[in-house]
Amino acid sequence: MLARRIIPCLDVKDRAVVKGVRFRAHERVGDAVALAETYRDAGADELVFYDITASAERRTLDYGWVREIAHALDIPFCVAGGIRSVEAAVKCLENGADKVSINSPALERPDLIDEIAAVAGSQCVVAGVDSLHVNNDWFVYQYTGSEAATQESGRRTLDWIKEAQERGAGEIVLNCMDQDGVRAGYDIGQLRAARDLLTIPLIASGGAGTMAHFRDVFEGADVSGALAASVFHKNVFTIPDLKERLDQWGVSVRR
């Protein structure tokens, strides 16, 4: 069995890490590079950095900031934020990122997934999907880093993740917006439905509040990794303690 990945998520705004609840009311929780180093030393398997306002502000992320993160880390990391071209994706990779995640720009122009995969390889392309439960179904939202700009994309979540896979995405991060920041557990039903459609790795995002929530999502939705933010930022529990407990529960993790 492949080891399951524990992935701290760092939402970045003006080079500071912030955290909200259901993508709203963000508060500052620390410096991006300092937190990245802390999670590296704690045994995180990889890190994800989202420049949360880049897409809504119609800009790309700061390549110098990507380079700073790369200099500080010796574990894989993924970056996201306003990556609207192959050139922007390649610059992120050239400055040290291992993967790029595209969300709103891919919804604007789905061919972007194909284009980046053709140049950089599917292993470098992550499709980030922000999903909300509406009228007994799940729908994709975009520009979610800005409360004023957030809007429904008009796409069903399960349709979109399947299309993203077909276009060449090598991994899906499914952000379940209803669960984000509330620490009530991952949306197992939605993640299980997504897992059943995919052959590529699926990463769960949104809802971690206890160690048992990680066990539940690995066992109940068979995801490859679990992404979390507030439980790590606020030191609810540590990554070493989480991995030890998961190991005791029979979940394969890197120690």
Coordinates of N, CA and C in Angstrom, one line a residue:
M1 N 0.8 -1.2 0.0 CA 0.0 0.0 0.0 C 0.9 1.3 0.0
L2 N 0.5 2.2 -0.9 CA 1.3 3.5 -0.9 C 1.0 4.2 0.4
A3 N 2.1 4.9 0.9 CA 1.9 5.7 2.1 C 1.0 6.9 1.8
R4 N 0.1 7.2 2.7 CA -0.8 8.4 2.6 C 0.0 9.6 2.9
R5 N -0.3 10.7 2.2 CA 0.4 12.0 2.4 C -0.3 12.9 3.4
I6 N 0.5 13.5 4.2 CA 0.0 14.6 5.1 C 0.5 15.9 4.6
I7 N -0.4 16.8 4.2 CA 0.0 18.0 3.4 C -0.6 19.3 4.1
P8 N 0.2 20.0 4.8 CA -0.2 21.3 5.3 C -0.4 22.3 4.1
C9 N -1.5 23.1 4.2 CA -1.9 24.0 3.2 C -1.6 25.4 3.8
L10 N -1.0 26.2 3.0 CA -0.7 27.6 3.4 C -1.4 28.6 2.4
D11 N -2.4 29.2 2.8 CA -3.1 30.2 2.0 C -2.3 31.5 2.2
V12 N -1.8 32.1 1.1 CA -1.0 33.3 1.3 C -1.6 34.5 0.7
K13 N -1.5 35.6 1.5 CA -2.0 36.9 1.0 C -1.0 38.0 1.4
D14 N -0.5 38.7 0.5 CA 0.6 39.7 0.8 C 1.7 39.0 1.5
R15 N 2.1 37.8 1.1 CA 3.3 37.1 1.6 C 3.1 36.6 3.1
A16 N 1.9 36.8 3.6 CA 1.6 36.2 4.9 C 0.6 35.1 4.8
V17 N 0.7 34.1 5.7 CA -0.3 33.0 5.7 C -1.5 33.4 6.4
V18 N -2.7 33.1 5.8 CA -4.0 33.5 6.4 C -4.8 32.3 6.4
K19 N -5.9 32.3 7.3 CA -6.8 31.2 7.3 C -8.2 31.7 7.6
G20 N -9.2 31.2 6.9 CA -10.6 31.6 7.1 C -11.5 30.5 7.4
V21 N -12.8 30.7 7.5 CA -13.8 29.7 7.7 C -14.7 29.7 6.5
R22 N -14.8 28.6 5.8 CA -15.6 28.5 4.6 C -15.2 29.6 3.6
F23 N -13.9 29.8 3.4 CA -13.3 30.8 2.5 C -13.7 32.2 2.8
R24 N -14.0 32.5 4.1 CA -14.3 33.9 4.5 C -13.6 34.3 5.7
A25 N -13.6 35.6 6.0 CA -13.0 36.2 7.3 C -11.6 35.7 7.6
H26 N -10.7 35.9 6.7 CA -9.3 35.4 6.8 C -8.6 36.2 7.9
E27 N -7.8 35.4 8.7 CA -7.0 36.1 9.7 C -5.5 35.7 9.5
R28 N -4.6 36.5 9.9 CA -3.2 36.3 9.6 C -2.7 35.3 10.7
V29 N -2.0 34.3 10.2 CA -1.5 33.3 11.2 C 0.0 33.1 11.2
G30 N 0.7 33.8 10.3 CA 2.2 33.7 10.3 C 2.9 34.0 9.0
D31 N 4.2 33.9 9.0 CA 5.0 34.2 7.8 C 5.1 32.9 7.0
A32 N 5.0 33.0 5.7 CA 5.0 31.8 4.8 C 6.2 31.0 4.9
V33 N 7.4 31.6 4.8 CA 8.6 30.9 4.8 C 8.9 30.2 6.2
A34 N 8.6 31.0 7.3 CA 8.8 30.4 8.6 C 7.9 29.2 8.9
L35 N 6.7 29.3 8.5 CA 5.8 28.2 8.7 C 6.2 27.0 7.8
A36 N 6.6 27.3 6.6 CA 7.1 26.2 5.7 C 8.2 25.4 6.3
E37 N 9.2 26.1 6.9 CA 10.3 25.5 7.6 C 9.8 24.7 8.8
T38 N 8.9 25.2 9.5 CA 8.3 24.5 10.7 C 7.7 23.1 10.3
Y39 N 6.9 23.2 9.2 CA 6.2 22.0 8.8 C 7.2 21.0 8.1
R40 N 8.2 21.5 7.4 CA 9.3 20.6 6.9 C 9.9 19.9 8.0
D41 N 10.3 20.6 9.1 CA 11.0 19.9 10.2 C 10.1 19.0 11.0
A42 N 8.8 19.2 10.9 CA 7.8 18.3 11.6 C 7.5 17.1 10.9
G43 N 7.9 17.0 9.6 CA 7.7 15.7 8.9 C 6.6 15.8 7.9
A44 N 6.2 17.0 7.4 CA 5.2 17.1 6.4 C 5.7 16.4 5.1
D45 N 4.8 15.7 4.4 CA 5.2 15.0 3.2 C 5.4 15.9 2.0
E46 N 4.6 17.0 2.0 CA 4.7 18.0 1.0 C 3.9 19.2 1.5
L47 N 4.0 20.4 0.8 CA 3.3 21.6 1.2 C 2.6 22.1 -0.1
V48 N 1.5 22.8 0.2 CA 0.8 23.5 -0.9 C 0.6 25.0 -0.5
F49 N 1.0 25.9 -1.4 CA 0.9 27.3 -1.2 C -0.1 27.9 -2.2
Y50 N -1.1 28.6 -1.7 CA -2.1 29.2 -2.6 C -2.0 30.7 -2.4
D51 N -1.6 31.4 -3.4 CA -1.8 32.9 -3.4 C -3.3 33.2 -3.7
I52 N -4.0 33.4 -2.6 CA -5.5 33.3 -2.7 C -6.2 34.4 -3.5
T53 N -5.5 35.5 -3.6 CA -6.2 36.6 -4.3 C -5.7 36.8 -5.8
A54 N -4.7 36.1 -6.2 CA -4.1 36.3 -7.5 C -5.1 36.2 -8.7
S55 N -5.9 35.2 -8.7 CA -6.8 35.0 -9.8 C -7.9 36.1 -9.8
A56 N -8.4 36.4 -8.6 CA -9.5 37.5 -8.6 C -8.9 38.8 -9.0
E57 N -7.6 39.0 -8.7 CA -6.9 40.3 -9.0 C -6.3 40.3 -10.4
R58 N -6.5 39.2 -11.1 CA -6.0 39.1 -12.5 C -4.5 39.2 -12.6
R59 N -3.8 38.6 -11.7 CA -2.3 38.7 -11.7 C -1.8 37.2 -11.5
T60 N -0.5 37.0 -11.7 CA 0.0 35.7 -11.3 C 0.8 35.9 -10.0
L61 N 1.3 34.8 -9.5 CA 2.0 34.9 -8.2 C 3.4 35.4 -8.4
D62 N 4.1 35.7 -7.3 CA 5.4 36.3 -7.3 C 6.4 35.2 -7.4
Y63 N 7.2 35.1 -8.5 CA 8.2 34.1 -8.7 C 9.3 34.2 -7.7
G64 N 9.6 35.4 -7.3 CA 10.7 35.6 -6.3 C 10.3 34.9 -5.0
W65 N 9.0 35.0 -4.6 CA 8.5 34.3 -3.4 C 8.6 32.8 -3.6
V66 N 8.3 32.3 -4.8 CA 8.4 30.8 -5.0 C 9.9 30.4 -4.8
R67 N 10.8 31.2 -5.3 CA 12.2 30.9 -5.2 C 12.6 30.9 -3.7
E68 N 12.1 31.8 -2.9 CA 12.4 31.9 -1.5 C 11.9 30.6 -0.8
I69 N 10.7 30.1 -1.1 CA 10.2 28.9 -0.6 C 11.1 27.7 -1.0
A70 N 11.5 27.7 -2.3 CA 12.3 26.6 -2.7 C 13.7 26.5 -2.0
H71 N 14.2 27.6 -1.7 CA 15.5 27.7 -1.0 C 15.4 27.2 0.4
A72 N 14.2 27.3 1.0 CA 14.0 26.9 2.4 C 13.6 25.4 2.5
L73 N 13.2 24.8 1.5 CA 12.6 23.4 1.6 C 13.4 22.4 0.9
D74 N 13.3 21.2 1.4 CA 13.9 20.0 0.7 C 12.8 18.9 0.6
I75 N 11.5 19.3 0.7 CA 10.4 18.4 0.4 C 9.6 19.0 -0.8
P76 N 8.8 18.2 -1.4 CA 8.0 18.7 -2.6 C 7.1 19.8 -2.1
F77 N 6.8 20.8 -3.0 CA 5.8 21.7 -2.8 C 5.1 22.1 -4.1
C78 N 3.9 22.5 -3.9 CA 3.0 23.0 -5.1 C 2.6 24.4 -4.8
V79 N 2.5 25.2 -5.9 CA 2.1 26.6 -5.8 C 0.9 26.8 -6.7
A80 N 0.1 27.8 -6.3 CA -1.1 28.1 -7.1 C -1.4 29.6 -6.9
G81 N -2.0 30.2 -8.0 CA -2.4 31.5 -7.9 C -2.3 32.3 -9.2
G82 N -3.3 32.4 -10.0 CA -3.3 33.1 -11.2 C -2.4 32.6 -12.3
I83 N -2.2 31.3 -12.3 CA -1.3 30.8 -13.4 C -2.2 30.6 -14.6
R84 N -2.0 31.5 -15.6 CA -2.9 31.5 -16.8 C -2.3 31.1 -18.1
S85 N -1.0 30.7 -18.0 CA -0.3 30.4 -19.2 C 0.7 29.3 -19.0
V86 N 1.2 28.6 -20.1 CA 2.3 27.7 -19.9 C 3.5 28.4 -19.4
E87 N 3.7 29.6 -19.9 CA 4.9 30.3 -19.5 C 5.0 30.6 -18.0
A88 N 3.8 30.9 -17.5 CA 3.8 31.2 -16.0 C 4.0 29.9 -15.2
A89 N 3.4 28.8 -15.7 CA 3.6 27.5 -15.0 C 5.1 27.1 -15.1
V90 N 5.7 27.2 -16.2 CA 7.1 26.9 -16.4 C 8.0 27.7 -15.5
K91 N 7.7 29.0 -15.4 CA 8.5 29.9 -14.5 C 8.4 29.4 -13.0
C92 N 7.2 29.0 -12.6 CA 7.1 28.5 -11.2 C 7.9 27.3 -11.0
L93 N 7.9 26.4 -12.0 CA 8.7 25.2 -11.9 C 10.2 25.5 -12.0
E94 N 10.6 26.4 -12.8 CA 12.0 26.8 -12.9 C 12.5 27.4 -11.7
N95 N 11.6 28.1 -10.9 CA 12.0 28.7 -9.7 C 11.9 27.8 -8.5
G96 N 11.6 26.5 -8.7 CA 11.8 25.6 -7.7 C 10.5 24.8 -7.3
A97 N 9.3 25.2 -7.7 CA 8.1 24.4 -7.4 C 8.2 23.1 -8.1
D98 N 7.6 22.1 -7.4 CA 7.5 20.7 -8.0 C 6.3 20.5 -8.8
K99 N 5.2 21.3 -8.4 CA 3.9 21.2 -9.1 C 3.3 22.6 -9.2
V100 N 2.4 22.7 -10.1 CA 1.6 23.9 -10.2 C 0.1 23.5 -10.1
S101 N -0.7 24.2 -9.4 CA -2.1 23.9 -9.3 C -2.9 25.0 -10.0
I102 N -3.8 24.7 -10.8 CA -4.6 25.7 -11.5 C -6.1 25.4 -11.2
N103 N -6.8 26.5 -11.0 CA -8.1 26.4 -10.5 C -9.0 27.3 -11.4
S104 N -9.2 28.6 -11.0 CA -10.0 29.5 -11.8 C -9.5 29.7 -13.3
P105 N -8.2 29.8 -13.5 CA -7.7 29.9 -14.9 C -8.1 28.7 -15.7
A106 N -8.1 27.5 -15.2 CA -8.5 26.3 -15.9 C -10.0 26.4 -16.3
L107 N -10.8 26.9 -15.3 CA -12.2 27.0 -15.6 C -12.5 28.1 -16.7
E108 N -11.7 29.1 -16.7 CA -11.8 30.1 -17.8 C -11.4 29.5 -19.1
R109 N -10.4 28.7 -19.1 CA -9.9 28.2 -20.4 C -9.4 26.7 -20.1
P110 N -10.2 25.7 -20.3 CA -9.8 24.4 -19.9 C -8.6 23.8 -20.7
D111 N -8.4 24.3 -21.9 CA -7.2 23.9 -22.7 C -5.9 24.1 -22.0
L112 N -5.9 25.0 -21.0 CA -4.7 25.3 -20.2 C -4.1 24.0 -19.6
I113 N -5.0 23.1 -19.1 CA -4.6 21.9 -18.5 C -3.8 21.1 -19.5
D114 N -4.3 20.9 -20.7 CA -3.7 20.1 -21.8 C -2.3 20.7 -22.1
E115 N -2.3 22.1 -22.2 CA -1.1 22.7 -22.6 C 0.1 22.6 -21.6
I116 N -0.2 22.8 -20.4 CA 0.8 22.6 -19.3 C 1.3 21.2 -19.2
A117 N 0.3 20.2 -19.3 CA 0.7 18.8 -19.2 C 1.6 18.4 -20.4
A118 N 1.3 19.0 -21.6 CA 2.1 18.6 -22.7 C 3.6 19.1 -22.6
V119 N 3.8 20.2 -21.9 CA 5.1 20.8 -21.8 C 5.8 20.3 -20.6
A120 N 5.1 20.3 -19.4 CA 5.8 20.0 -18.2 C 5.5 18.5 -17.7
G121 N 4.5 17.9 -18.3 CA 4.2 16.5 -17.8 C 3.0 16.5 -16.8
S122 N 2.2 15.6 -16.9 CA 1.0 15.5 -16.0 C 1.4 15.5 -14.6
Q123 N 2.6 14.9 -14.2 CA 2.9 14.8 -12.8 C 3.1 16.2 -12.2
C124 N 3.3 17.2 -13.0 CA 3.4 18.6 -12.5 C 2.1 19.4 -12.4
V125 N 1.0 18.8 -12.9 CA -0.2 19.6 -13.0 C -1.2 19.1 -12.0
V126 N -1.6 20.0 -11.2 CA -2.7 19.7 -10.2 C -3.9 20.5 -10.5
A127 N -5.1 19.9 -10.6 CA -6.3 20.7 -10.8 C -6.9 20.9 -9.4
G128 N -6.9 22.2 -9.0 CA -7.6 22.5 -7.7 C -9.1 22.8 -8.0
V129 N -9.9 22.2 -7.2 CA -11.4 22.3 -7.4 C -12.0 22.8 -6.1
D130 N -12.7 23.9 -6.1 CA -13.4 24.5 -5.0 C -14.9 24.1 -5.2
S131 N -15.4 23.3 -4.3 CA -16.7 22.7 -4.5 C -17.7 23.0 -3.4
L132 N -18.9 23.3 -3.8 CA -19.9 23.7 -2.8 C -21.2 22.8 -3.0
H133 N -21.8 22.4 -2.0 CA -23.1 21.6 -2.1 C -24.2 22.6 -2.3
V134 N -24.9 22.4 -3.4 CA -26.1 23.3 -3.8 C -27.2 22.4 -4.4
N135 N -28.4 22.5 -3.9 CA -29.5 21.8 -4.4 C -29.2 20.3 -4.7
N136 N -28.7 19.6 -3.7 CA -28.5 18.2 -3.7 C -27.5 17.8 -4.8
D137 N -26.5 18.7 -5.1 CA -25.4 18.3 -6.0 C -24.2 19.2 -5.6
W138 N -23.1 18.9 -6.2 CA -21.9 19.7 -5.9 C -21.5 20.5 -7.2
F139 N -21.2 21.8 -7.0 CA -20.8 22.6 -8.1 C -19.5 23.3 -7.8
V140 N -18.8 23.6 -8.9 CA -17.5 24.3 -8.8 C -17.6 25.8 -8.7
Y141 N -16.9 26.4 -7.8 CA -16.8 27.8 -7.6 C -15.4 28.3 -8.0
Q142 N -15.4 29.6 -8.4 CA -14.1 30.2 -8.8 C -13.9 31.5 -8.2
Y143 N -12.6 32.0 -8.2 CA -12.2 33.3 -7.6 C -12.5 33.3 -6.1
T144 N -12.4 32.1 -5.5 CA -12.8 32.0 -4.1 C -11.9 32.7 -3.1
G145 N -10.8 33.2 -3.5 CA -9.9 33.9 -2.6 C -10.4 35.3 -2.2
S146 N -11.4 35.7 -3.0 CA -12.0 37.1 -2.7 C -13.5 36.9 -2.5
E147 N -13.9 37.3 -1.3 CA -15.4 37.2 -1.0 C -16.2 37.9 -2.1
A148 N -15.7 39.1 -2.5 CA -16.5 39.9 -3.5 C -16.6 39.2 -4.9
A149 N -15.5 38.5 -5.2 CA -15.4 38.0 -6.6 C -15.9 36.5 -6.7
T150 N -16.1 35.8 -5.6 CA -16.5 34.4 -5.7 C -17.8 34.2 -6.5
Q151 N -17.8 33.2 -7.4 CA -18.9 33.0 -8.2 C -19.0 31.5 -8.6
E152 N -20.2 31.0 -8.9 CA -20.3 29.7 -9.4 C -19.8 29.6 -10.8
S153 N -19.2 28.5 -11.2 CA -18.6 28.4 -12.5 C -19.6 27.9 -13.5
G154 N -20.7 27.3 -13.0 CA -21.7 26.7 -13.9 C -21.4 25.2 -14.2
R155 N -20.3 24.7 -13.5 CA -19.9 23.3 -13.8 C -20.2 22.4 -12.6
R156 N -20.7 21.2 -12.8 CA -20.9 20.2 -11.8 C -19.5 19.7 -11.4
T157 N -19.3 19.5 -10.1 CA -18.0 19.1 -9.6 C -17.5 17.8 -10.2
L158 N -18.3 16.8 -10.2 CA -17.9 15.5 -10.7 C -17.6 15.5 -12.2
D159 N -18.4 16.3 -13.0 CA -18.1 16.4 -14.4 C -16.8 17.1 -14.6
W160 N -16.5 18.1 -13.8 CA -15.2 18.9 -14.0 C -14.0 18.1 -13.7
I161 N -14.0 17.3 -12.6 CA -12.8 16.6 -12.2 C -12.6 15.5 -13.2
K162 N -13.6 14.9 -13.8 CA -13.4 13.9 -14.8 C -12.8 14.5 -16.0
E163 N -13.3 15.7 -16.4 CA -12.7 16.4 -17.6 C -11.2 16.8 -17.3
A164 N -11.0 17.3 -16.1 CA -9.6 17.7 -15.8 C -8.6 16.5 -15.9
Q165 N -9.1 15.3 -15.5 CA -8.2 14.1 -15.6 C -8.0 13.8 -17.1
E166 N -9.1 13.8 -17.8 CA -8.9 13.5 -19.3 C -8.0 14.5 -20.0
R167 N -8.0 15.7 -19.5 CA -7.2 16.7 -20.2 C -5.7 16.6 -19.8
G168 N -5.4 15.8 -18.8 CA -4.0 15.6 -18.4 C -3.5 16.0 -17.0
A169 N -4.5 16.4 -16.2 CA -4.1 16.7 -14.8 C -3.6 15.4 -14.2
G170 N -2.5 15.5 -13.4 CA -2.0 14.4 -12.7 C -2.5 14.1 -11.3
E171 N -3.2 15.1 -10.8 CA -3.7 15.0 -9.4 C -4.9 16.0 -9.3
I172 N -5.8 15.7 -8.4 CA -6.9 16.5 -8.1 C -6.9 16.9 -6.6
V173 N -7.0 18.2 -6.3 CA -7.2 18.6 -4.9 C -8.7 19.1 -4.8
L174 N -9.5 18.3 -4.1 CA -10.9 18.7 -4.0 C -11.1 19.4 -2.6
N175 N -11.4 20.7 -2.8 CA -11.6 21.6 -1.6 C -13.1 21.6 -1.4
C176 N -13.5 21.0 -0.3 CA -15.0 20.9 0.0 C -15.3 22.2 0.8
M177 N -15.9 23.2 0.2 CA -16.1 24.5 0.8 C -17.0 24.5 2.0
D178 N -18.0 23.6 2.0 CA -18.9 23.6 3.2 C -18.2 23.2 4.4
Q179 N -17.1 22.4 4.3 CA -16.4 21.9 5.5 C -15.2 22.8 5.9
D180 N -14.8 23.7 5.0 CA -13.5 24.4 5.2 C -13.5 25.2 6.5
G181 N -12.5 24.9 7.3 CA -12.2 25.7 8.5 C -13.1 25.4 9.7
V182 N -14.1 24.5 9.5 CA -15.1 24.2 10.6 C -14.7 23.0 11.5
R183 N -13.7 22.3 11.0 CA -13.1 21.2 11.8 C -14.1 20.1 12.2
A184 N -15.1 19.9 11.3 CA -16.1 18.9 11.6 C -15.9 17.6 10.8
G185 N -14.8 17.4 10.1 CA -14.5 16.2 9.4 C -14.6 16.5 7.9
Y186 N -13.8 15.7 7.1 CA -13.9 15.8 5.7 C -15.2 15.3 5.1
D187 N -15.5 15.8 3.9 CA -16.8 15.4 3.3 C -16.6 14.0 2.6
I188 N -16.7 13.0 3.4 CA -16.4 11.6 2.9 C -17.3 11.3 1.7
G189 N -18.6 11.7 1.7 CA -19.5 11.3 0.6 C -19.0 11.9 -0.7
Q190 N -18.7 13.2 -0.7 CA -18.3 13.8 -1.9 C -16.9 13.3 -2.4
L191 N -16.0 13.1 -1.5 CA -14.7 12.6 -1.8 C -14.8 11.2 -2.4
R192 N -15.6 10.3 -1.8 CA -15.8 9.0 -2.3 C -16.4 9.0 -3.7
A193 N -17.3 9.9 -3.9 CA -17.9 10.0 -5.3 C -16.8 10.4 -6.3
A194 N -16.0 11.3 -5.9 CA -14.9 11.7 -6.8 C -13.9 10.6 -7.0
R195 N -13.5 9.9 -5.9 CA -12.5 8.8 -6.0 C -13.0 7.7 -7.0
D196 N -14.3 7.5 -7.0 CA -14.8 6.4 -7.9 C -14.7 6.8 -9.3
L197 N -14.6 8.1 -9.6 CA -14.5 8.5 -11.0 C -13.0 8.6 -11.5
L198 N -12.1 8.6 -10.6 CA -10.7 9.0 -11.0 C -9.8 7.8 -10.9
T199 N -8.7 7.9 -11.8 CA -7.6 6.9 -11.7 C -6.4 7.6 -11.2
I200 N -6.3 8.9 -11.1 CA -5.2 9.7 -10.7 C -5.4 10.0 -9.2
P201 N -4.3 10.4 -8.5 CA -4.4 10.7 -7.1 C -5.4 11.8 -6.8
L202 N -6.1 11.6 -5.7 CA -7.1 12.6 -5.2 C -6.7 13.0 -3.8
I203 N -6.6 14.3 -3.6 CA -6.3 14.9 -2.3 C -7.5 15.5 -1.6
A204 N -7.8 15.2 -0.4 CA -8.9 15.7 0.3 C -8.5 17.1 1.0
S205 N -9.4 18.0 0.9 CA -9.2 19.3 1.5 C -10.5 19.8 2.2
G206 N -10.4 20.3 3.4 CA -11.5 21.0 4.0 C -12.2 20.1 5.1
G207 N -12.0 20.5 6.4 CA -12.7 19.8 7.4 C -11.9 19.1 8.5
A208 N -10.6 19.0 8.4 CA -9.8 18.3 9.4 C -9.9 19.0 10.8
G209 N -10.3 18.3 11.8 CA -10.4 18.8 13.2 C -9.8 17.9 14.2
T210 N -9.8 16.6 13.9 CA -9.2 15.7 14.9 C -8.3 14.7 14.1
M211 N -7.5 14.0 14.8 CA -6.7 12.9 14.2 C -7.6 11.9 13.5
A212 N -8.7 11.6 14.1 CA -9.6 10.6 13.6 C -10.2 11.0 12.2
H213 N -10.3 12.3 12.0 CA -10.8 12.7 10.7 C -9.9 12.3 9.6
F214 N -8.6 12.3 9.8 CA -7.6 11.8 8.8 C -7.8 10.3 8.6
R215 N -7.9 9.6 9.6 CA -8.1 8.1 9.5 C -9.4 7.9 8.7
D216 N -10.5 8.6 9.0 CA -11.7 8.4 8.4 C -11.7 8.7 6.9
V217 N -11.0 9.8 6.5 CA -10.9 10.1 5.1 C -10.0 9.1 4.3
F218 N -9.0 8.7 4.9 CA -8.1 7.7 4.2 C -8.9 6.4 4.0
E219 N -9.6 5.9 5.1 CA -10.3 4.6 5.0 C -11.6 4.7 4.3
G220 N -12.3 5.9 4.4 CA -13.6 6.0 3.9 C -13.7 6.5 2.4
A221 N -12.7 7.3 2.0 CA -12.7 7.8 0.7 C -11.5 7.4 -0.1
D222 N -10.5 6.7 0.5 CA -9.4 6.1 -0.2 C -8.6 7.2 -1.0
V223 N -8.5 8.4 -0.3 CA -7.7 9.4 -0.9 C -6.2 9.2 -0.7
S224 N -5.4 9.8 -1.6 CA -4.0 9.6 -1.6 C -3.3 10.5 -0.5
G225 N -3.9 11.6 -0.2 CA -3.4 12.6 0.7 C -4.5 13.4 1.4
A226 N -4.2 14.0 2.5 CA -5.1 14.8 3.2 C -4.5 16.2 3.5
L227 N -5.1 17.2 3.0 CA -4.6 18.5 3.2 C -5.3 19.2 4.3
A228 N -4.6 20.0 5.1 CA -5.2 20.6 6.3 C -4.4 21.9 6.6
A229 N -5.1 22.8 7.3 CA -4.5 24.1 7.6 C -4.6 24.5 9.0
S230 N -5.8 24.8 9.5 CA -6.0 25.4 10.8 C -5.5 24.5 11.9
V231 N -5.7 23.2 11.8 CA -5.3 22.3 12.9 C -3.8 22.3 13.1
F232 N -3.1 22.6 12.0 CA -1.6 22.7 12.1 C -1.2 24.1 12.5
H233 N -1.8 25.1 11.8 CA -1.5 26.5 12.1 C -1.7 26.8 13.6
K234 N -2.8 26.3 14.2 CA -3.1 26.6 15.6 C -2.6 25.5 16.6
N235 N -1.8 24.6 16.0 CA -1.2 23.6 16.9 C -2.2 22.7 17.7
V236 N -3.3 22.4 17.0 CA -4.3 21.5 17.7 C -3.6 20.2 17.9
F237 N -2.8 19.7 17.0 CA -2.0 18.5 17.2 C -0.8 18.6 16.2
T238 N 0.2 17.9 16.4 CA 1.4 18.0 15.6 C 1.4 16.9 14.5
I239 N 2.2 17.1 13.5 CA 2.3 16.1 12.4 C 3.0 14.8 12.9
P240 N 4.0 14.9 13.8 CA 4.6 13.6 14.3 C 3.5 12.8 15.1
D241 N 2.8 13.5 15.9 CA 1.8 12.8 16.7 C 0.7 12.2 15.8
L242 N 0.3 13.0 14.8 CA -0.7 12.5 13.9 C -0.2 11.2 13.2
K243 N 1.0 11.3 12.7 CA 1.5 10.1 11.9 C 1.7 8.9 12.8
E244 N 2.0 9.1 14.1 CA 2.1 8.0 15.0 C 0.8 7.4 15.3
R245 N -0.2 8.2 15.4 CA -1.6 7.7 15.7 C -2.1 6.9 14.4
L246 N -1.9 7.5 13.3 CA -2.3 6.9 12.0 C -1.7 5.5 11.9
D247 N -0.4 5.4 12.2 CA 0.3 4.2 12.1 C -0.3 3.2 13.1
Q248 N -0.7 3.6 14.3 CA -1.3 2.7 15.2 C -2.6 2.2 14.7
W249 N -3.3 3.0 13.9 CA -4.6 2.6 13.3 C -4.5 1.8 12.1
G250 N -3.2 1.6 11.6 CA -3.0 0.7 10.5 C -3.0 1.5 9.2
V251 N -2.9 2.8 9.2 CA -2.9 3.6 8.0 C -1.4 3.8 7.7
S252 N -1.0 3.5 6.4 CA 0.4 3.6 6.0 C 0.8 5.1 5.8
V253 N 1.8 5.5 6.6 CA 2.3 6.9 6.4 C 3.8 6.8 6.5
R254 N 4.5 7.9 5.9 CA 5.9 8.0 6.0 C 6.3 8.5 7.4
R255 N 7.2 7.8 8.1 CA 7.6 8.2 9.4 C 9.0 8.8 9.4

